[in-house]
PDB file of C-alpha atoms (C1' of nucleotides) and ligand atoms in Angstrom:
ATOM      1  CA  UNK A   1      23.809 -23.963 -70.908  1.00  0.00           C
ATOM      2  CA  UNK A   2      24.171 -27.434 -71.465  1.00  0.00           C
ATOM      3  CA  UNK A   3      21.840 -28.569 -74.869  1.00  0.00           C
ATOM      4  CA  UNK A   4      19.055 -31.070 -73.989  1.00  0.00           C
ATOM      5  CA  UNK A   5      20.337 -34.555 -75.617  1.00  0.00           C
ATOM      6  CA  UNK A   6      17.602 -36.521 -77.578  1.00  0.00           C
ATOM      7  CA  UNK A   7      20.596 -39.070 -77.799  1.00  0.00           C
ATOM      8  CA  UNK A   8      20.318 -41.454 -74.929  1.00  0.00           C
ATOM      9  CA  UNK A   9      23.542 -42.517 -73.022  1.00  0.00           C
ATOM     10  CA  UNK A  10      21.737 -45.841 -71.755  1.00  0.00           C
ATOM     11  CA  UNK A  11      23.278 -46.710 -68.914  1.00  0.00           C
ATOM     12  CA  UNK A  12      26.327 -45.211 -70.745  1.00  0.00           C
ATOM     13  CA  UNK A  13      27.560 -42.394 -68.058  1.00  0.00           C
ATOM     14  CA  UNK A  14      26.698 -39.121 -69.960  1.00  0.00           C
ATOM     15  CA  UNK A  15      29.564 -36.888 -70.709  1.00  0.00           C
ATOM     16  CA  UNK A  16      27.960 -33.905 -68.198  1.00  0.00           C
ATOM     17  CA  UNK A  17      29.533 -32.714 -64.887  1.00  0.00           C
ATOM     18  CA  UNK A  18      26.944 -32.271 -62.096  1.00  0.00           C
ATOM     19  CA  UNK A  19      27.226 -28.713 -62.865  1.00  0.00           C
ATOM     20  CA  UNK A  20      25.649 -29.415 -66.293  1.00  0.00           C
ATOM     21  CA  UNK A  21      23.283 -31.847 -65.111  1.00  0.00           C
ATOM     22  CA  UNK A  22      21.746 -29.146 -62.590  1.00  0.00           C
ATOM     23  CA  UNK A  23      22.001 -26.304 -64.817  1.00  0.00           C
ATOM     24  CA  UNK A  24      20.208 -28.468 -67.569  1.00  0.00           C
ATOM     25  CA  UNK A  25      17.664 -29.501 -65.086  1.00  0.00           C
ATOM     26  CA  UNK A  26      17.019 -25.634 -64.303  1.00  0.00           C
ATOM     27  CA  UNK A  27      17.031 -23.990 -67.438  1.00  0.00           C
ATOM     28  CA  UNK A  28      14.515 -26.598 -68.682  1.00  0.00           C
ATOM     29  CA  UNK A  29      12.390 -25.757 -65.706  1.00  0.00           C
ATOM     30  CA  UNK A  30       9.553 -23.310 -66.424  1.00  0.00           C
ATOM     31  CA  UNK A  31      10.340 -20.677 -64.462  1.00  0.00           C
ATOM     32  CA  UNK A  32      13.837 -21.225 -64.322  1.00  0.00           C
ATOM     33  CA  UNK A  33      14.225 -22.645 -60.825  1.00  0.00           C
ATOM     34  CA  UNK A  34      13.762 -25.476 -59.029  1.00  0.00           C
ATOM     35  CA  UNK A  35      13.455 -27.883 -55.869  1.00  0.00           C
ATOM     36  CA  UNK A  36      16.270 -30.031 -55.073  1.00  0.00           C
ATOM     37  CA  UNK A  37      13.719 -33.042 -55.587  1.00  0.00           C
ATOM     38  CA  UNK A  38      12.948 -32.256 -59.193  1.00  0.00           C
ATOM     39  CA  UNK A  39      16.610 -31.408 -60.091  1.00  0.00           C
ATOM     40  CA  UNK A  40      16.990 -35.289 -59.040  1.00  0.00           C
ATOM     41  CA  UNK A  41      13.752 -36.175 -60.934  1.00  0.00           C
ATOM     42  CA  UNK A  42      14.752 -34.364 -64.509  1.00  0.00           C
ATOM     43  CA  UNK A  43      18.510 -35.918 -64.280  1.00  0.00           C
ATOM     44  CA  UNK A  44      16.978 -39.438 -63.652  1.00  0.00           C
ATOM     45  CA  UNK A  45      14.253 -39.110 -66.361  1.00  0.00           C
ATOM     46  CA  UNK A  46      16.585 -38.110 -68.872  1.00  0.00           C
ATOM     47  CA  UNK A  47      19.812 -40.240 -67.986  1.00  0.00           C
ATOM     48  CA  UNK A  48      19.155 -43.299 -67.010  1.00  0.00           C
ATOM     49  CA  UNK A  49      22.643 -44.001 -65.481  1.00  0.00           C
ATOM     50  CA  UNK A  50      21.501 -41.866 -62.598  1.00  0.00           C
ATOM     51  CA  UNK A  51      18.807 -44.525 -61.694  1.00  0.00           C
ATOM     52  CA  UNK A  52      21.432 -46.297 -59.761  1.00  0.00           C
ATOM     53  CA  UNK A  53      23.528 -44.947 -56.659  1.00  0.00           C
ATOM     54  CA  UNK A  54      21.523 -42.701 -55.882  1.00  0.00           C
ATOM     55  CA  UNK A  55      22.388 -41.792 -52.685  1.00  0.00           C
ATOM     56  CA  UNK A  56      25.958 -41.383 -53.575  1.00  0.00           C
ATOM     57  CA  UNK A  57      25.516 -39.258 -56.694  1.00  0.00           C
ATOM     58  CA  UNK A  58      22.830 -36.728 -55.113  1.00  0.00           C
ATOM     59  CA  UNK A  59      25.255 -36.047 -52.080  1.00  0.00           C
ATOM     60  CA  UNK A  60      27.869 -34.843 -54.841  1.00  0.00           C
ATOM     61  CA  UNK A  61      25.019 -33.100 -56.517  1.00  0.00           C
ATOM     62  CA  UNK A  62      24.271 -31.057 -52.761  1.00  0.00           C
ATOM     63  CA  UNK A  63      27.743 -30.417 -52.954  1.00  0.00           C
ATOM     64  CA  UNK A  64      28.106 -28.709 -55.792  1.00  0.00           C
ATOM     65  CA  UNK A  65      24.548 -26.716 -55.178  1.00  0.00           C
ATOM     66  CA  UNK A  66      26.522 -25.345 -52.223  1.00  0.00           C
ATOM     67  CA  UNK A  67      29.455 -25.576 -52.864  1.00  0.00           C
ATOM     68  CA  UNK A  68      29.100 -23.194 -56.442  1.00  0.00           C
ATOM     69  CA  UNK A  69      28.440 -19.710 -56.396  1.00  0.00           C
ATOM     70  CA  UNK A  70      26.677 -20.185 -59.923  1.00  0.00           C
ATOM     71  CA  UNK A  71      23.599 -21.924 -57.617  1.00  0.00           C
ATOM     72  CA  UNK A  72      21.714 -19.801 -55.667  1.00  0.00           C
ATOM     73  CA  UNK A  73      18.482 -20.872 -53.276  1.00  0.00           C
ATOM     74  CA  UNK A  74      15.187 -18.775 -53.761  1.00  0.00           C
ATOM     75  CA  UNK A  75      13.329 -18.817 -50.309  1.00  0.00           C
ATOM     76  CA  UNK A  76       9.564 -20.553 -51.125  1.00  0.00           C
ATOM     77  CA  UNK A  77       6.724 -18.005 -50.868  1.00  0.00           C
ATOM     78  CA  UNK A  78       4.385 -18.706 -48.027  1.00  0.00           C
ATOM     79  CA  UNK A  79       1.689 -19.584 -49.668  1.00  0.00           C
ATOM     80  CA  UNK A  80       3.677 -22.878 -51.469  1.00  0.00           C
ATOM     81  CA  UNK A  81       4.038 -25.372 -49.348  1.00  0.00           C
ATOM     82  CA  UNK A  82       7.466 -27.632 -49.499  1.00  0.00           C
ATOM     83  CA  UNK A  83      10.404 -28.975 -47.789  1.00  0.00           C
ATOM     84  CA  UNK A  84      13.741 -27.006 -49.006  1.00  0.00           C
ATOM     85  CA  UNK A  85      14.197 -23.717 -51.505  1.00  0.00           C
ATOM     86  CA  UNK A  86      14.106 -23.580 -55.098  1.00  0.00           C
ATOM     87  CA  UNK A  87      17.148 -23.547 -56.850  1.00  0.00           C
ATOM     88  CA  UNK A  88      18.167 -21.115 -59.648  1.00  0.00           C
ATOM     89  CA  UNK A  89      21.693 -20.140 -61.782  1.00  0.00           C
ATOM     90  CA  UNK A  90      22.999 -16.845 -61.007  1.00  0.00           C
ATOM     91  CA  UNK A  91      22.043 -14.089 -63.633  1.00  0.00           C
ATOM     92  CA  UNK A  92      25.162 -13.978 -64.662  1.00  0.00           C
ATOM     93  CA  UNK A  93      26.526 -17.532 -64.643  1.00  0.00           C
ATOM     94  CA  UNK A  94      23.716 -18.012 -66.994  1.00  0.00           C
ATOM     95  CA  UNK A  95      26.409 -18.338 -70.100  1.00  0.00           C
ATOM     96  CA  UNK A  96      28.864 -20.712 -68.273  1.00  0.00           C
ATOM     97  CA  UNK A  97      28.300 -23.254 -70.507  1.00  0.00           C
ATOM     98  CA  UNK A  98      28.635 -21.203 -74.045  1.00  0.00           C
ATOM     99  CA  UNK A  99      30.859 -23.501 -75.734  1.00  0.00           C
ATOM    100  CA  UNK A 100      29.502 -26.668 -75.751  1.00  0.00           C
ATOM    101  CA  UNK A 101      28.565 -28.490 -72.606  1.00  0.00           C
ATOM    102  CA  UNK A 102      31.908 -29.784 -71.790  1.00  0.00           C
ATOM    103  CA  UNK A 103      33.325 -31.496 -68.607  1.00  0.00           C
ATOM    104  CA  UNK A 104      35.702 -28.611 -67.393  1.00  0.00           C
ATOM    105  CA  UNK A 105      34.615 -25.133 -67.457  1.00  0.00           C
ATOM    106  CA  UNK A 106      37.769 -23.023 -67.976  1.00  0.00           C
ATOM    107  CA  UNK A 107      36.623 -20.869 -65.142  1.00  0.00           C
ATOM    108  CA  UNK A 108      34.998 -22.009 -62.022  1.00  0.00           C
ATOM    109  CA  UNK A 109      31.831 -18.941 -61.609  1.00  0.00           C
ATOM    110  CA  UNK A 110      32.500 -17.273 -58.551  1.00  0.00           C
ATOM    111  CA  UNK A 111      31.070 -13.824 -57.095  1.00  0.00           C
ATOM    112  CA  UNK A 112      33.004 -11.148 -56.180  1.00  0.00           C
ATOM    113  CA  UNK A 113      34.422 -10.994 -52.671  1.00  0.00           C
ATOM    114  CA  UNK A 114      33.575  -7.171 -53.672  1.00  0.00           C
ATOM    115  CA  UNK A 115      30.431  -8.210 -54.272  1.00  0.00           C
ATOM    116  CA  UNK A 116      29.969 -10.022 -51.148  1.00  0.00           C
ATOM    117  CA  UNK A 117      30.919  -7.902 -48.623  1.00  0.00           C
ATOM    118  CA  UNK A 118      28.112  -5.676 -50.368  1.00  0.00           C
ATOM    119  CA  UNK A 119      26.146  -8.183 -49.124  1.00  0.00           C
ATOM    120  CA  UNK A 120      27.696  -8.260 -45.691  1.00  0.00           C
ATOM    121  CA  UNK A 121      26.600  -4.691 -44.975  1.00  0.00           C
ATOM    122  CA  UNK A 122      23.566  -4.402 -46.585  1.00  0.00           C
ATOM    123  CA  UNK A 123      22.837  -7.654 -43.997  1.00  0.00           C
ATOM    124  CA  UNK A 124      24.422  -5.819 -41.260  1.00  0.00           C
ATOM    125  CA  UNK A 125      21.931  -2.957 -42.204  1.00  0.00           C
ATOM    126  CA  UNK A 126      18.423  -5.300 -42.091  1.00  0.00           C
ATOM    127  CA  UNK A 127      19.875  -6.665 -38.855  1.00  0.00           C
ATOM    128  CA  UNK A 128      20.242  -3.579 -37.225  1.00  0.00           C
ATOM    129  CA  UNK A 129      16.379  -3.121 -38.878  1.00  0.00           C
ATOM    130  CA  UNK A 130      15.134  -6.010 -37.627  1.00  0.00           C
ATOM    131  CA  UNK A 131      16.448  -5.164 -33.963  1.00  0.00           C
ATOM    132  CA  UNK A 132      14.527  -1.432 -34.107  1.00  0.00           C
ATOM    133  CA  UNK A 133      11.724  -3.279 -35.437  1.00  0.00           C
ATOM    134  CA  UNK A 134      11.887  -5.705 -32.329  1.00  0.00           C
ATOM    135  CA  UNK A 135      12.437  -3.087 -29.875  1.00  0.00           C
ATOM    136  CA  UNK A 136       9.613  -1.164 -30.913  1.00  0.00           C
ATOM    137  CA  UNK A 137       7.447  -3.886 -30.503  1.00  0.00           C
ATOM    138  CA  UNK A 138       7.939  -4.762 -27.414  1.00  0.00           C
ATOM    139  CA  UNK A 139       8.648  -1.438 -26.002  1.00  0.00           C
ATOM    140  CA  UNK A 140       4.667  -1.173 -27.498  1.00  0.00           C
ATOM    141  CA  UNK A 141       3.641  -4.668 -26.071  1.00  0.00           C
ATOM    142  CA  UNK A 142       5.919  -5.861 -23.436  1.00  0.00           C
ATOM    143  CA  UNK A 143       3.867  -8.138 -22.376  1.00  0.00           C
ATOM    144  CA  UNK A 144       3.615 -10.314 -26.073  1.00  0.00           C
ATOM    145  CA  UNK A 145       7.999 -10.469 -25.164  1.00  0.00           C
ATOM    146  CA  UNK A 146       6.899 -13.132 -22.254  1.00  0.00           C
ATOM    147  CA  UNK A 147       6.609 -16.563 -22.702  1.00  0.00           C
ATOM    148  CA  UNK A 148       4.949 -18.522 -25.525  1.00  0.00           C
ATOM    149  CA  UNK A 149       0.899 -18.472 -24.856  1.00  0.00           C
ATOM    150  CA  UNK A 150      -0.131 -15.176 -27.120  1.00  0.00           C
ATOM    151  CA  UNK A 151      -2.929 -15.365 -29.048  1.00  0.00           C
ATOM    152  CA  UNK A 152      -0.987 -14.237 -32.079  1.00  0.00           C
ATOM    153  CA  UNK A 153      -4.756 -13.945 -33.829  1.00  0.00           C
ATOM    154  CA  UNK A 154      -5.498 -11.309 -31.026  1.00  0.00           C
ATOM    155  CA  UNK A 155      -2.150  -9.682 -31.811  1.00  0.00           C
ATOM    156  CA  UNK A 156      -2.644  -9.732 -35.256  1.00  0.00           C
ATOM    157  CA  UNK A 157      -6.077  -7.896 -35.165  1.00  0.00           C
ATOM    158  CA  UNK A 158      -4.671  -5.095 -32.030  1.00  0.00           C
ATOM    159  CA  UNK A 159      -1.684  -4.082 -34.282  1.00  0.00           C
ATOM    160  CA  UNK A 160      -3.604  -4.102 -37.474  1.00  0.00           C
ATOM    161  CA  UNK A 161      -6.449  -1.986 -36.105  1.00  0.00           C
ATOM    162  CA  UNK A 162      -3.889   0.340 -34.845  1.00  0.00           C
ATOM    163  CA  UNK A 163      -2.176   0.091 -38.156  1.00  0.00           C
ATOM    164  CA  UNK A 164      -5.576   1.160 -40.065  1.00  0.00           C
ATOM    165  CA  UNK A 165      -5.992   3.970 -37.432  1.00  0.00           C
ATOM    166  CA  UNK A 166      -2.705   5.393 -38.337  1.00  0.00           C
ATOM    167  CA  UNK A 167      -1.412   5.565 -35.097  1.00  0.00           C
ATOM    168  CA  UNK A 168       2.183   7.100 -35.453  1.00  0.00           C
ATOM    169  CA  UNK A 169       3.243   5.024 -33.141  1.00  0.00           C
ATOM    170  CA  UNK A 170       2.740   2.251 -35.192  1.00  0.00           C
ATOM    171  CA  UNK A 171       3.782   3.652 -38.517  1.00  0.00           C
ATOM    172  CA  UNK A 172       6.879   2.560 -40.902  1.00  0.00           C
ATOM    173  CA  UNK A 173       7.717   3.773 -44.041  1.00  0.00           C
ATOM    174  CA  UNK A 174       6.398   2.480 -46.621  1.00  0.00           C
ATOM    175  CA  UNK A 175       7.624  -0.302 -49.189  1.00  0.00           C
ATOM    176  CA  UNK A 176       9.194   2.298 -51.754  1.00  0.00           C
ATOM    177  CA  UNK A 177      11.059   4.199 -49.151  1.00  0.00           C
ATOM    178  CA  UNK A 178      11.965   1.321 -47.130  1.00  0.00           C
ATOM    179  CA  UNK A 179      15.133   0.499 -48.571  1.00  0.00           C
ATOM    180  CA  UNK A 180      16.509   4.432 -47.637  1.00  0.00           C
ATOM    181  CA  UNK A 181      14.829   3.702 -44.438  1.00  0.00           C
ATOM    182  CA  UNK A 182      17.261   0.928 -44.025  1.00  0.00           C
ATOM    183  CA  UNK A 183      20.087   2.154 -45.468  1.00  0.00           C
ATOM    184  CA  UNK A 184      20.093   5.284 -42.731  1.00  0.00           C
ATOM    185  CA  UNK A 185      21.167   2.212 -40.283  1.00  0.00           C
ATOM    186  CA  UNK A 186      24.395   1.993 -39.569  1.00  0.00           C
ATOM    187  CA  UNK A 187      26.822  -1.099 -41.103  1.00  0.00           C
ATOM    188  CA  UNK A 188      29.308  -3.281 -39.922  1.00  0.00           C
ATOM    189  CA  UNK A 189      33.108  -2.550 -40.019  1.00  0.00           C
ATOM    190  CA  UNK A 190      34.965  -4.162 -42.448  1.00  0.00           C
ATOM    191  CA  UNK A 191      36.117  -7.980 -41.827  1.00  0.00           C
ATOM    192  CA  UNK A 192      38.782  -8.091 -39.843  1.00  0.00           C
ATOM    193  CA  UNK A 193      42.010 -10.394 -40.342  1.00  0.00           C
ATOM    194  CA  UNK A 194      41.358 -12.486 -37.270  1.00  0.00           C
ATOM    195  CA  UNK A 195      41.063 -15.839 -37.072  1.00  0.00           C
ATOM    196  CA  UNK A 196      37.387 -15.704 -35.154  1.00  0.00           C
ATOM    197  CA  UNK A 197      35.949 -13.206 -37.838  1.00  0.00           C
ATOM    198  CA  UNK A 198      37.310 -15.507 -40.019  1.00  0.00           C
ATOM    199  CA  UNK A 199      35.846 -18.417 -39.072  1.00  0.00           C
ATOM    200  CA  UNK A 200      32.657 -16.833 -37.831  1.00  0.00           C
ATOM    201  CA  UNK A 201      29.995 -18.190 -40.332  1.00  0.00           C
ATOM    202  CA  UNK A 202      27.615 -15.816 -42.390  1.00  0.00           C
ATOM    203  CA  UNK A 203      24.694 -15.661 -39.965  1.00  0.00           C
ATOM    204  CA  UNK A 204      24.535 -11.888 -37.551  1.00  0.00           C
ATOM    205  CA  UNK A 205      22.814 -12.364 -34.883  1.00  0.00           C
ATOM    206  CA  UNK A 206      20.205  -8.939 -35.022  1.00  0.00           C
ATOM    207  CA  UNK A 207      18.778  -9.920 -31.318  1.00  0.00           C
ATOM    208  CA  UNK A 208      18.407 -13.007 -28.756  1.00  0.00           C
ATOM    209  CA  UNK A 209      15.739 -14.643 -31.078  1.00  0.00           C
ATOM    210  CA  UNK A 210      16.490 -13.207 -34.559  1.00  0.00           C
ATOM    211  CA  UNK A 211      18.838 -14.803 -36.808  1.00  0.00           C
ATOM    212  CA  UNK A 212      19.476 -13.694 -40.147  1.00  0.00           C
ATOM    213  CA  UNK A 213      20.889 -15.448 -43.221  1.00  0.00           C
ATOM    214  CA  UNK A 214      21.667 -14.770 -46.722  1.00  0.00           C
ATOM    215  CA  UNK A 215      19.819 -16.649 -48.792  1.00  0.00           C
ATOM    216  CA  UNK A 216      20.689 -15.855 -52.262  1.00  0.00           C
ATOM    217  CA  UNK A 217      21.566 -13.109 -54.654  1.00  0.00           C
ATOM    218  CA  UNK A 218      20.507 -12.318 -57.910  1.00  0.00           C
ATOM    219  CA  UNK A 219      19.754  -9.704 -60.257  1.00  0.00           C
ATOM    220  CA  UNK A 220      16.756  -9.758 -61.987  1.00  0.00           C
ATOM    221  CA  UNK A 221      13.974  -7.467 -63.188  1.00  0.00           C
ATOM    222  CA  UNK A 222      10.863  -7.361 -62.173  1.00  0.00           C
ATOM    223  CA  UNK A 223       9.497  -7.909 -65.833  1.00  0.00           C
ATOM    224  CA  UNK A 224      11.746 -10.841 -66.244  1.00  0.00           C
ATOM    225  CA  UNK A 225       9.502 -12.967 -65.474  1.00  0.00           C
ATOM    226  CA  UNK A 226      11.345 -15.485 -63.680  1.00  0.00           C
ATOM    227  CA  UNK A 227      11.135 -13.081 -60.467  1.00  0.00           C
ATOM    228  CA  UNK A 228      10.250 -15.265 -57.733  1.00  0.00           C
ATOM    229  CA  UNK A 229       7.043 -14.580 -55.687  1.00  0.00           C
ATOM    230  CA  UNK A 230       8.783 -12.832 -52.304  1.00  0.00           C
ATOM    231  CA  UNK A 231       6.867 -11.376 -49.663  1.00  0.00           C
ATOM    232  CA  UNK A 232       6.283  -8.016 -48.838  1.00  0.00           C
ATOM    233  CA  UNK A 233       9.356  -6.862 -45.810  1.00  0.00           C
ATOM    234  CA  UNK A 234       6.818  -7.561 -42.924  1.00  0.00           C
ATOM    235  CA  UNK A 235       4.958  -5.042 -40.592  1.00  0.00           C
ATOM    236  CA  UNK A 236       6.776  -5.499 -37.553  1.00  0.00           C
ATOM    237  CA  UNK A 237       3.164  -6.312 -36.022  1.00  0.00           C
ATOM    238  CA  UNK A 238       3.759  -9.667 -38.021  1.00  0.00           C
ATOM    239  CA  UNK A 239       7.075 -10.678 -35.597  1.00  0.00           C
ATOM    240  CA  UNK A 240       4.962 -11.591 -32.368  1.00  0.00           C
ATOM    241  CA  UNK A 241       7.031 -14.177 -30.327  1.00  0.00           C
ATOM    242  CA  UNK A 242       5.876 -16.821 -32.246  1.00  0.00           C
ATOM    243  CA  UNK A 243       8.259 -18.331 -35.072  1.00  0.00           C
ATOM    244  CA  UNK A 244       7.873 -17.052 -37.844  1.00  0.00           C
ATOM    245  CA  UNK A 245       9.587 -16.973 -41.519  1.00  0.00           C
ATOM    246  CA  UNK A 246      10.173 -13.960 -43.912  1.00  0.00           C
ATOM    247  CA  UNK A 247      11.457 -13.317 -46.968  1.00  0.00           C
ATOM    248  CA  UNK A 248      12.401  -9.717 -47.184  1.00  0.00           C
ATOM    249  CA  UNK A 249      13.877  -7.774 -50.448  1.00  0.00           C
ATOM    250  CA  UNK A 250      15.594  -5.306 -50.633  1.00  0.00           C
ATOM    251  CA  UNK A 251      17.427  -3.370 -53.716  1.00  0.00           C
ATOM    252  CA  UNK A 252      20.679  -1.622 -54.325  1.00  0.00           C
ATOM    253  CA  UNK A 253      22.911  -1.368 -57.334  1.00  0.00           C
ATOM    254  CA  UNK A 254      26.007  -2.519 -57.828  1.00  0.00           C
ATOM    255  CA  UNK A 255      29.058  -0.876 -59.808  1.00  0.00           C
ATOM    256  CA  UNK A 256      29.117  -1.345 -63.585  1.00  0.00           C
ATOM    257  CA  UNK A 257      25.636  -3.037 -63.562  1.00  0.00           C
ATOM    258  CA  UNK A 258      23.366  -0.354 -65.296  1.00  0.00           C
ATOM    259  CA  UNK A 259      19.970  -1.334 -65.676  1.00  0.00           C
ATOM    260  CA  UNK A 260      20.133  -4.540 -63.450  1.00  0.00           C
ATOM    261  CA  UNK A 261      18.721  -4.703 -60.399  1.00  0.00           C
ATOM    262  CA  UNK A 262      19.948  -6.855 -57.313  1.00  0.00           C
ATOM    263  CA  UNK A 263      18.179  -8.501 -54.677  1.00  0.00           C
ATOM    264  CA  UNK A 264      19.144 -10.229 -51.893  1.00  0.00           C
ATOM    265  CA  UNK A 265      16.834 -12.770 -50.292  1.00  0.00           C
ATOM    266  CA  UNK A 266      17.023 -13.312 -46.946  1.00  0.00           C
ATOM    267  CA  UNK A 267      15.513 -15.320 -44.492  1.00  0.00           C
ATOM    268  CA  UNK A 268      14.694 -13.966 -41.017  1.00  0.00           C
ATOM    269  CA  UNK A 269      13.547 -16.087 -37.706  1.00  0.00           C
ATOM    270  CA  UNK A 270      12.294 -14.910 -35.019  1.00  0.00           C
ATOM    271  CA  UNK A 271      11.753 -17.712 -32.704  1.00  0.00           C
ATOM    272  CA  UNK A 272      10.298 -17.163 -29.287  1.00  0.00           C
TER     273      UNK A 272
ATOM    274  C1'  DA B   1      13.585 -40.604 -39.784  1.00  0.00           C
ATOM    275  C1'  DG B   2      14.281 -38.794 -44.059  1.00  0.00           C
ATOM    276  C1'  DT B   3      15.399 -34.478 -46.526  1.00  0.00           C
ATOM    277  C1'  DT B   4      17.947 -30.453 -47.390  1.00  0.00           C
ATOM    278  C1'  DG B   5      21.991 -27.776 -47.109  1.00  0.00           C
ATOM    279  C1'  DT B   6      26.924 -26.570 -45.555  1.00  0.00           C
ATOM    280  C1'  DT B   7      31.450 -27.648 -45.049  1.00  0.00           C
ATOM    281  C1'  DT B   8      36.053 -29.958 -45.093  1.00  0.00           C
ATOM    282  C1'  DA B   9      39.123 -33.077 -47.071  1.00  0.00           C
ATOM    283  C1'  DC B  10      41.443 -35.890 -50.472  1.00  0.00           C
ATOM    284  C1'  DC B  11      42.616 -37.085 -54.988  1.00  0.00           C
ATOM    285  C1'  DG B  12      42.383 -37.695 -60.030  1.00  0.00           C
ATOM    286  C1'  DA B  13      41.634 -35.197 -64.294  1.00  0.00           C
ATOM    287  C1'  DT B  14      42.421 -31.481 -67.055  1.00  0.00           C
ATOM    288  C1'  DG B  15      43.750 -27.310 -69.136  1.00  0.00           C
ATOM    289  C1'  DA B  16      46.947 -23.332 -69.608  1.00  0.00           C
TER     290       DA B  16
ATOM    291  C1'  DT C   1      54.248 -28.766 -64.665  1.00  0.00           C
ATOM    292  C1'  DC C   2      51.192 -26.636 -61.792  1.00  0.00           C
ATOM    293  C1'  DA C   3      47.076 -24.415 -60.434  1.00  0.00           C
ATOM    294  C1'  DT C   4      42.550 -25.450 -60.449  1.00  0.00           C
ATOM    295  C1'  DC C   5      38.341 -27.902 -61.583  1.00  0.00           C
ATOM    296  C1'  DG C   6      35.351 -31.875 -60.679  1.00  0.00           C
ATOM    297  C1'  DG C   7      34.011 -36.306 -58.116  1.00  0.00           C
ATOM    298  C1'  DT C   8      33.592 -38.574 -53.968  1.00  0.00           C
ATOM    299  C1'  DA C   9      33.219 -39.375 -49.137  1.00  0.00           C
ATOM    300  C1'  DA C  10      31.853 -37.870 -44.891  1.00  0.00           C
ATOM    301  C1'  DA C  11      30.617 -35.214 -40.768  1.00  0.00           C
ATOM    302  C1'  DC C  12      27.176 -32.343 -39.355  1.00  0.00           C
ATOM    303  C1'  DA C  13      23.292 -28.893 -38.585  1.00  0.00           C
ATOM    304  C1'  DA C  14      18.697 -27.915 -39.350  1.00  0.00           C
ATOM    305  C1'  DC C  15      14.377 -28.614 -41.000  1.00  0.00           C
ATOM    306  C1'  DT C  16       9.914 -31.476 -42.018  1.00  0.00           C
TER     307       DT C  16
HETATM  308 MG1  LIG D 301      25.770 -21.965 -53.911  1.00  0.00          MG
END
DNA sequence: AGTTGTTTACCGATGA
DNA sequence: TCATCGGTAAACAACT
C-alpha cells in the first residue's frame, strides 16, 4: 500500500492516483475499513490540495470505489447508525501497491469472472432461500402478507414464543448447518449470451418484495480481526411485511484458496 | 436536499 | 504502437 508521507505536497498535487489515496486512507483506518465520508476526511487532512474542488475530485473518487474491484462495501451492522457502507480493499488486492506507490499500477485488480459467477449461484441459492423462507411465513401467517398495519412487536413476540416452544413448524436449521441447508437449493443456469441477460444488472429478484444484492466479497478469517460485525442470517420470523435490512453470511471455498475463507455480504429487503 | 453508489463515455498518459 | 490504466464529466438511482 501506498506509504504515509510526512512530506507535505502543499498545495503541490501529490503524486497518488485516487486508488492510492483511498487505499492509504483505509489501511490507516483502524479496522481497516471505512465510510466514504472519512476516506474524504483522511485525504483532505493529509493533502491539502484536496481542500479545493471538492465536489469534482470526490465524484472521481466514487468512481473508482465502484468502478474497482480492489474496493469492496461492508454492509453497517444494525446497531451503528450511518448513511452509506464501509469501505475496505479486497484481501487480496491488499499488495497492489508493493513497489512503491506509483501512478500506474501495471495491472488493474480485477476478480475472476470465475470467481464471480461463484457468486452468481451462491446468490441464486439465498434467493431461492429467502423465497422458502417467505412462503413459509405466510403460508403460517397469511394474514401479516396483507397490507401495512401489523404490529410487528406482536409478531415478533408470536413467532418467538413459538420459536422457544420448538414448534417444528417453526424450526430452521441452525447457523452451522445453514450454509448446507442452502446449498441443497437449487442454482441458476449459467449466463446466457443474450443481450437481456447481458444487460440485466446483478440484483435477482427472490419474490414480489425481496430484492437481493451483492454487496461485497472478501475472504477473511474470523480471527483476523478486521472481520466486520455481520448479523446473524435472520429467523424468518424477523421478515414481517415491514422493511427491513439484513446482512446475511454465508461461507464456501473457493479453488486454490486453502485456509481462506470467503464471505459474501449481502443485503436483503423485504419491503411490504 | 444532500449523500452515496453505479454506470457510461471520452480522452490523455503510460507502460509493455 | 497499442492496449490499458487513470482522470474527468455526467446521468441517474436510491437512500437519509
Ligand atoms: Mg468496487
Amino acid at each position: 500500500m501506498p506509504r504515509p508521507l510526512k512530506i507535505s505536497y502543499g498545495d503541490q498535487k501529490p503524486p497518488y492516483s485516487y486508488i492510492s489515496l483511498t487505499a492509504m486512507a483505509i489501511m490507516h483506518s483502524p479496522q481497516k475499513m471505512l465510510p466514504l465520508s472519512e476516506i474524504y476526511r483522511f485525504i483532505m487532512e493529509q493533502f491539502p490540495y484536496y481542500r479545493k474542488n471538492m465536489q469534482k475530485w470526490q465524484n472521481s473518487l466514487r468512481h473508482n470505489l465502484s468502478f474497482n474491484d480492489c474496493f469492496v462495501k461492508v454492509p453497517r451492522s444494525i446497531s451503528k447508525a450511518g448513511k452509506g457502507s464501509y469501505w475496505t480493499l479486497h484481501p487480496k488486492a491488499f499488495d497492489m501497491f508493493e513497489n512503491g506507490s506509483l501512478l500506474r499500477r501495471r495491472k488493474r485488480f480485477r476478480v475472476k469472472q470465475l470467481d464471480k459467477d461463484l457468486i452468481d449461484n451462491k446468490l441464486a441459492k439465498i434467493s431461492a432461500y429467502s423465497r422458502f423462507i417467505m412462503d413459509k411465513t405466510n403460508a403460517l401467517h397469511p394474514q401479516w402478507n396483507s397490507l401495512g398495519s401489523l404490529n410487528a412487536a406482536l409478531a415478533q413476540s408470536v413467532i418467538s414464543k413459538a420459536y422457544a416452544q420448538k414448534k417444528p413448524e417453526y424450526m430452521l436449521p441452525s447457523h452451522s448447518s445453514l450454509n448446507a441447508f442452502i446449498e441443497s437449493f437449487p442454482s441458476r443456469p449459467k449466463r446466457e449470451f443474450t443481450i437481456e441477460s447481458l444487460i440485466a444488472p446483478d440484483i435477482v429478484t427472490a419474490s414480489d418484495n425481496c430484492k437481493i444484492q451483492i454487496s461485497s466479497i472478501y475472504n477473511r478469517n474470523w480471527e483476523s480481526g478486521i472481520y466486520p460485525d455481520l448479523v446473524r442470517m435472520p429467523h424468518f420470523l424477523q421478515s414481517t411485511p415491514h422493511y427491513q435490512s439484513y446482512s446475511p453470511s454465508v461461507t464456501h471455498h473457493i479453488m486454490h484458496s486453502r485456509q481462506e475463507t470467503y464471505f459474501n455480504n449481502i443485503n436483503m429487503y423485504f419491503e411490504a
